[in-house]
PDB file of C-alpha atoms in Angstrom:
ATOM      1  CA  MET A   6      97.248 -19.129  -2.488  1.00 57.00           C
ATOM      2  CA  ALA A   7      94.553 -16.576  -1.723  1.00 68.00           C
ATOM      3  CA  ASP A   8      94.706 -13.111  -0.215  1.00 83.00           C
ATOM      4  CA  LEU A   9      91.781 -11.434   1.593  1.00 86.00           C
ATOM      5  CA  ARG A  10      91.483  -7.646   1.501  1.00 88.00           C
ATOM      6  CA  ASN A  11      89.095  -4.767   0.876  1.00 90.00           C
ATOM      7  CA  LEU A  12      89.132  -3.687  -2.762  1.00 91.00           C
ATOM      8  CA  GLU A  13      87.943  -0.449  -4.292  1.00 93.00           C
ATOM      9  CA  LEU A  14      84.866  -1.203  -6.374  1.00 93.00           C
ATOM     10  CA  SER A  15      86.238   0.799  -9.299  1.00 92.00           C
ATOM     11  CA  LYS A  16      89.214  -1.581  -9.631  1.00 93.00           C
ATOM     12  CA  ILE A  17      87.078  -4.712 -10.140  1.00 93.00           C
ATOM     13  CA  LYS A  18      86.340  -5.793 -13.712  1.00 91.00           C
ATOM     14  CA  ILE A  19      83.133  -7.703 -14.456  1.00 87.00           C
ATOM     15  CA  GLY A  20      83.730  -9.924 -17.473  1.00 79.00           C
ATOM     16  CA  ASP A  21      81.527 -12.493 -19.159  1.00 74.00           C
ATOM     17  CA  ARG A  22      79.234 -14.110 -16.583  1.00 70.00           C
ATOM     18  CA  ALA A  23      77.060 -17.232 -16.626  1.00 64.00           C
ATOM     19  CA  ARG A  24      74.243 -15.597 -14.698  1.00 65.00           C
ATOM     20  CA  THR A  25      72.266 -13.144 -16.809  1.00 66.00           C
ATOM     21  CA  GLU A  26      69.675 -12.082 -14.245  1.00 69.00           C
ATOM     22  CA  LYS A  27      71.136  -9.105 -12.423  1.00 68.00           C
ATOM     23  CA  ALA A  28      68.128  -8.129 -10.279  1.00 72.00           C
ATOM     24  CA  ILE A  29      68.997  -7.252  -6.689  1.00 81.00           C
ATOM     25  CA  ASP A  30      65.971  -7.457  -4.430  1.00 77.00           C
ATOM     26  CA  GLU A  31      65.323  -5.048  -1.559  1.00 82.00           C
ATOM     27  CA  GLU A  32      65.646  -7.814   1.045  1.00 78.00           C
ATOM     28  CA  PHE A  33      69.203  -8.564  -0.140  1.00 80.00           C
ATOM     29  CA  LEU A  34      70.103  -4.863  -0.093  1.00 86.00           C
ATOM     30  CA  GLN A  35      68.638  -4.444   3.401  1.00 83.00           C
ATOM     31  CA  SER A  36      70.657  -7.368   4.745  1.00 82.00           C
ATOM     32  CA  ILE A  37      73.843  -5.732   3.421  1.00 86.00           C
ATOM     33  CA  ARG A  38      72.855  -2.362   4.908  1.00 88.00           C
ATOM     34  CA  GLU A  39      72.370  -4.009   8.313  1.00 81.00           C
ATOM     35  CA  LYS A  40      75.185  -6.575   8.395  1.00 82.00           C
ATOM     36  CA  GLY A  41      77.540  -5.557   5.604  1.00 86.00           C
ATOM     37  CA  ILE A  42      79.027  -7.973   3.099  1.00 88.00           C
ATOM     38  CA  ILE A  43      79.340 -11.204   5.073  1.00 84.00           C
ATOM     39  CA  GLN A  44      80.812 -13.407   2.330  1.00 86.00           C
ATOM     40  CA  PRO A  45      83.707 -11.863   0.340  1.00 90.00           C
ATOM     41  CA  ILE A  46      83.584 -11.848  -3.433  1.00 90.00           C
ATOM     42  CA  THR A  47      86.357 -13.637  -5.342  1.00 87.00           C
ATOM     43  CA  VAL A  48      88.538 -11.931  -7.951  1.00 89.00           C
ATOM     44  CA  SER A  49      91.516 -13.064  -9.964  1.00 85.00           C
ATOM     45  CA  THR A  50      94.960 -11.515  -9.465  1.00 88.00           C
ATOM     46  CA  ASN A  51      94.203  -9.157 -12.380  1.00 87.00           C
ATOM     47  CA  MET A  52      91.025  -7.992 -10.557  1.00 90.00           C
ATOM     48  CA  GLU A  53      88.485  -9.807 -12.761  1.00 89.00           C
ATOM     49  CA  LEU A  54      85.380 -10.927 -10.893  1.00 89.00           C
ATOM     50  CA  VAL A  55      85.229 -14.702 -10.490  1.00 85.00           C
ATOM     51  CA  ALA A  56      82.392 -15.095  -7.964  1.00 84.00           C
ATOM     52  CA  GLY A  57      80.013 -12.763  -6.164  1.00 85.00           C
ATOM     53  CA  GLU A  58      78.486 -10.607  -8.874  1.00 87.00           C
ATOM     54  CA  ARG A  59      75.225  -9.992  -6.973  1.00 86.00           C
ATOM     55  CA  ARG A  60      77.178  -8.869  -3.892  1.00 89.00           C
ATOM     56  CA  LEU A  61      79.338  -6.581  -6.019  1.00 92.00           C
ATOM     57  CA  LEU A  62      76.326  -5.062  -7.806  1.00 92.00           C
ATOM     58  CA  ALA A  63      74.562  -4.566  -4.454  1.00 92.00           C
ATOM     59  CA  ALA A  64      77.632  -2.786  -3.065  1.00 93.00           C
ATOM     60  CA  ILE A  65      77.691  -0.512  -6.120  1.00 93.00           C
ATOM     61  CA  GLN A  66      73.952   0.148  -5.795  1.00 92.00           C
ATOM     62  CA  LEU A  67      74.395   1.014  -2.110  1.00 93.00           C
ATOM     63  CA  GLY A  68      77.181   3.481  -2.934  1.00 93.00           C
ATOM     64  CA  MET A  69      79.920   1.588  -1.113  1.00 93.00           C
ATOM     65  CA  ASP A  70      83.546   2.425  -1.962  1.00 93.00           C
ATOM     66  CA  SER A  71      85.062  -0.996  -1.274  1.00 93.00           C
ATOM     67  CA  ILE A  72      84.156  -4.637  -0.753  1.00 94.00           C
ATOM     68  CA  PRO A  73      85.848  -7.577   0.986  1.00 92.00           C
ATOM     69  CA  ALA A  74      87.430  -9.790  -1.659  1.00 92.00           C
ATOM     70  CA  ILE A  75      89.456 -12.938  -1.884  1.00 89.00           C
ATOM     71  CA  ILE A  76      92.160 -12.486  -4.488  1.00 91.00           C
ATOM     72  CA  ARG A  77      92.763 -15.919  -5.954  1.00 85.00           C
ATOM     73  CA  GLU A  78      95.206 -17.191  -8.526  1.00 83.00           C
ATOM     74  CA  ILE A  79      93.108 -18.378 -11.471  1.00 78.00           C
ATOM     75  CA  VAL A  80      94.918 -20.989 -13.539  1.00 75.00           C
ATOM     76  CA  ASP A  81      92.796 -20.787 -16.696  1.00 77.00           C
ATOM     77  CA  SER A  82      89.259 -20.213 -17.963  1.00 76.00           C
ATOM     78  CA  LEU A  83      88.243 -23.677 -16.749  1.00 77.00           C
ATOM     79  CA  ASP A  84      89.313 -22.825 -13.211  1.00 73.00           C
ATOM     80  CA  ALA A  85      87.332 -19.562 -13.342  1.00 74.00           C
ATOM     81  CA  LYS A  86      84.199 -21.323 -14.680  1.00 76.00           C
ATOM     82  CA  GLU A  87      84.486 -24.018 -12.000  1.00 74.00           C
ATOM     83  CA  VAL A  88      84.620 -21.431  -9.214  1.00 73.00           C
ATOM     84  CA  GLU A  89      81.637 -19.601 -10.734  1.00 73.00           C
ATOM     85  CA  LEU A  90      79.668 -22.849 -11.136  1.00 70.00           C
ATOM     86  CA  PHE A  91      80.258 -24.003  -7.561  1.00 69.00           C
ATOM     87  CA  GLU A  92      79.438 -20.534  -6.260  1.00 66.00           C
ATOM     88  CA  ASN A  93      76.152 -20.430  -8.161  1.00 63.00           C
ATOM     89  CA  ILE A  94      75.074 -23.996  -7.503  1.00 61.00           C
ATOM     90  CA  HIS A  95      75.094 -23.239  -3.781  1.00 58.00           C
ATOM     91  CA  ARG A  96      73.570 -19.772  -3.965  1.00 59.00           C
ATOM     92  CA  LYS A  97      70.484 -18.215  -5.510  1.00 58.00           C
ATOM     93  CA  GLN A  98      68.959 -20.550  -8.057  1.00 68.00           C
ATOM     94  CA  MET A  99      70.251 -19.820 -11.537  1.00 75.00           C
ATOM     95  CA  GLN A 100      67.866 -19.385 -14.446  1.00 86.00           C
ATOM     96  CA  TRP A 101      67.381 -22.726 -16.229  1.00 91.00           C
ATOM     97  CA  PHE A 102      69.170 -21.490 -19.355  1.00 93.00           C
ATOM     98  CA  GLU A 103      72.144 -20.129 -17.376  1.00 89.00           C
ATOM     99  CA  GLU A 104      72.660 -23.515 -15.740  1.00 89.00           C
ATOM    100  CA  CYS A 105      72.429 -25.336 -19.094  1.00 94.00           C
ATOM    101  CA  LYS A 106      75.037 -23.099 -20.696  1.00 93.00           C
ATOM    102  CA  LEU A 107      77.380 -23.205 -17.709  1.00 88.00           C
ATOM    103  CA  ILE A 108      77.288 -27.022 -17.455  1.00 92.00           C
ATOM    104  CA  ASP A 109      77.961 -27.224 -21.202  1.00 94.00           C
ATOM    105  CA  GLN A 110      80.891 -24.806 -20.891  1.00 90.00           C
ATOM    106  CA  ILE A 111      82.412 -26.744 -17.978  1.00 88.00           C
ATOM    107  CA  ASN A 112      82.119 -30.028 -19.877  1.00 92.00           C
ATOM    108  CA  ASN A 113      83.637 -28.537 -23.048  1.00 91.00           C
ATOM    109  CA  LEU A 114      86.518 -26.918 -21.175  1.00 88.00           C
ATOM    110  CA  TYR A 115      87.376 -30.200 -19.430  1.00 89.00           C
ATOM    111  CA  MET A 116      87.140 -32.055 -22.760  1.00 91.00           C
ATOM    112  CA  GLU A 117      89.621 -29.564 -24.252  1.00 89.00           C
ATOM    113  CA  LYS A 118      91.897 -29.879 -21.240  1.00 86.00           C
ATOM    114  CA  THR A 119      91.969 -33.703 -21.414  1.00 88.00           C
ATOM    115  CA  ALA A 120      92.025 -34.062 -25.219  1.00 86.00           C
ATOM    116  CA  GLY A 121      94.666 -36.562 -26.231  1.00 87.00           C
ATOM    117  CA  GLU A 122      94.901 -38.108 -22.771  1.00 88.00           C
ATOM    118  CA  ALA A 123      94.380 -41.825 -22.212  1.00 88.00           C
ATOM    119  CA  TRP A 124      91.154 -41.106 -20.313  1.00 89.00           C
ATOM    120  CA  PRO A 125      89.399 -38.133 -21.941  1.00 88.00           C
ATOM    121  CA  TRP A 126      86.664 -36.235 -20.111  1.00 90.00           C
ATOM    122  CA  THR A 127      83.082 -37.503 -20.373  1.00 92.00           C
ATOM    123  CA  GLN A 128      79.619 -36.292 -19.435  1.00 93.00           C
ATOM    124  CA  LYS A 129      79.781 -38.788 -16.558  1.00 94.00           C
ATOM    125  CA  ASN A 130      82.835 -36.948 -15.225  1.00 91.00           C
ATOM    126  CA  THR A 131      80.936 -33.662 -15.423  1.00 91.00           C
ATOM    127  CA  ALA A 132      77.968 -35.235 -13.647  1.00 89.00           C
ATOM    128  CA  ASP A 133      80.231 -36.499 -10.854  1.00 87.00           C
ATOM    129  CA  LEU A 134      81.954 -33.100 -10.606  1.00 84.00           C
ATOM    130  CA  ILE A 135      78.715 -31.175 -10.050  1.00 80.00           C
ATOM    131  CA  GLY A 136      76.815 -33.858  -8.157  1.00 79.00           C
ATOM    132  CA  LYS A 137      74.118 -34.442 -10.795  1.00 85.00           C
ATOM    133  CA  SER A 138      73.108 -37.504 -12.816  1.00 90.00           C
ATOM    134  CA  ARG A 139      74.640 -38.168 -16.230  1.00 92.00           C
ATOM    135  CA  PRO A 140      71.232 -38.113 -17.989  1.00 94.00           C
ATOM    136  CA  LEU A 141      70.496 -34.720 -16.417  1.00 93.00           C
ATOM    137  CA  VAL A 142      73.874 -33.373 -17.593  1.00 94.00           C
ATOM    138  CA  ALA A 143      73.214 -34.756 -21.094  1.00 95.00           C
ATOM    139  CA  ARG A 144      69.808 -33.040 -21.173  1.00 94.00           C
ATOM    140  CA  LYS A 145      71.262 -29.728 -19.950  1.00 95.00           C
ATOM    141  CA  MET A 146      73.986 -29.890 -22.600  1.00 95.00           C
ATOM    142  CA  GLU A 147      71.441 -30.655 -25.325  1.00 95.00           C
ATOM    143  CA  MET A 148      69.382 -27.658 -24.195  1.00 95.00           C
ATOM    144  CA  ALA A 149      72.533 -25.501 -24.286  1.00 95.00           C
ATOM    145  CA  LYS A 150      72.989 -26.464 -27.948  1.00 95.00           C
ATOM    146  CA  MET A 151      69.347 -25.555 -28.593  1.00 94.00           C
ATOM    147  CA  LEU A 152      69.899 -22.198 -26.839  1.00 95.00           C
ATOM    148  CA  TYR A 153      72.824 -21.388 -29.132  1.00 93.00           C
ATOM    149  CA  THR A 154      70.673 -22.329 -32.154  1.00 93.00           C
ATOM    150  CA  ILE A 155      67.439 -20.712 -30.954  1.00 94.00           C
ATOM    151  CA  PRO A 156      68.401 -17.834 -28.603  1.00 93.00           C
ATOM    152  CA  GLU A 157      64.705 -16.928 -28.110  1.00 94.00           C
ATOM    153  CA  LEU A 158      64.367 -19.996 -25.863  1.00 95.00           C
ATOM    154  CA  VAL A 159      65.608 -17.832 -22.963  1.00 94.00           C
ATOM    155  CA  ASN A 160      62.156 -16.245 -23.044  1.00 94.00           C
ATOM    156  CA  CYS A 161      60.599 -19.540 -21.921  1.00 95.00           C
ATOM    157  CA  ALA A 162      59.753 -19.510 -18.225  1.00 93.00           C
ATOM    158  CA  THR A 163      61.005 -23.050 -17.631  1.00 93.00           C
ATOM    159  CA  GLU A 164      63.218 -25.623 -19.283  1.00 93.00           C
ATOM    160  CA  GLU A 165      60.131 -27.775 -19.831  1.00 93.00           C
ATOM    161  CA  ASP A 166      58.470 -24.926 -21.757  1.00 94.00           C
ATOM    162  CA  ALA A 167      61.595 -24.626 -23.900  1.00 95.00           C
ATOM    163  CA  VAL A 168      61.564 -28.381 -24.636  1.00 93.00           C
ATOM    164  CA  LYS A 169      57.904 -28.126 -25.716  1.00 94.00           C
ATOM    165  CA  LEU A 170      58.700 -25.190 -27.978  1.00 94.00           C
ATOM    166  CA  VAL A 171      61.652 -27.031 -29.575  1.00 92.00           C
ATOM    167  CA  LYS A 172      59.447 -30.063 -30.225  1.00 93.00           C
ATOM    168  CA  LYS A 173      56.770 -27.841 -31.774  1.00 93.00           C
ATOM    169  CA  LEU A 174      59.353 -26.135 -34.002  1.00 91.00           C
ATOM    170  CA  GLN A 175      60.725 -29.512 -35.071  1.00 90.00           C
ATOM    171  CA  TYR A 176      57.189 -30.736 -35.817  1.00 92.00           C
ATOM    172  CA  ASP A 177      56.460 -27.597 -37.862  1.00 91.00           C
ATOM    173  CA  ILE A 178      59.625 -28.137 -39.912  1.00 92.00           C
ATOM    174  CA  VAL A 179      58.698 -31.762 -40.646  1.00 93.00           C
ATOM    175  CA  VAL A 180      55.172 -30.757 -41.677  1.00 92.00           C
ATOM    176  CA  GLU A 181      56.543 -27.989 -43.903  1.00 91.00           C
ATOM    177  CA  GLU A 182      58.932 -30.434 -45.580  1.00 90.00           C
ATOM    178  CA  LEU A 183      56.126 -32.961 -46.122  1.00 92.00           C
ATOM    179  CA  VAL A 184      53.922 -30.275 -47.688  1.00 93.00           C
ATOM    180  CA  LYS A 185      56.760 -29.358 -50.086  1.00 89.00           C
ATOM    181  CA  ALA A 186      57.233 -33.003 -51.138  1.00 79.00           C
TER     182      ALA A 186
END
């Protein structure tokens, strides 16, 4: 069950988000000045932001007092991540590393949720859920693991650049080990 109402900006809590780029461009701000917030944000019943961070930040930047919001019962962290994922997949393109981490989180949360069941969650299930191929999901999850190991990869402009850097680092390690031997 969801409830739509205007919420005071000061009451909304922004927790941990998948999207790290917070830039609000002038065109986006101008559209809100002219037409207002067309699509409500989504918050949980305890006023934690679930979807619509860019809209919320734009409203704050424009000095608004309130914003239209859908107040939605959030069952668990998986439910919140799903809403955020679907919101972001259909909105402004996420940074490559944000998408990798979010897909990995969704997969891991579903695996936890279905642990011990007769049909546990698989990467194929995640692929079907988000409308992507299983090999693509596997690659994104592998890159997420690399991002946790080598946080500097977020500085790579593209996922392909990050893959090249990982391969170079792996090559350097092998060469170093061979030199030691």
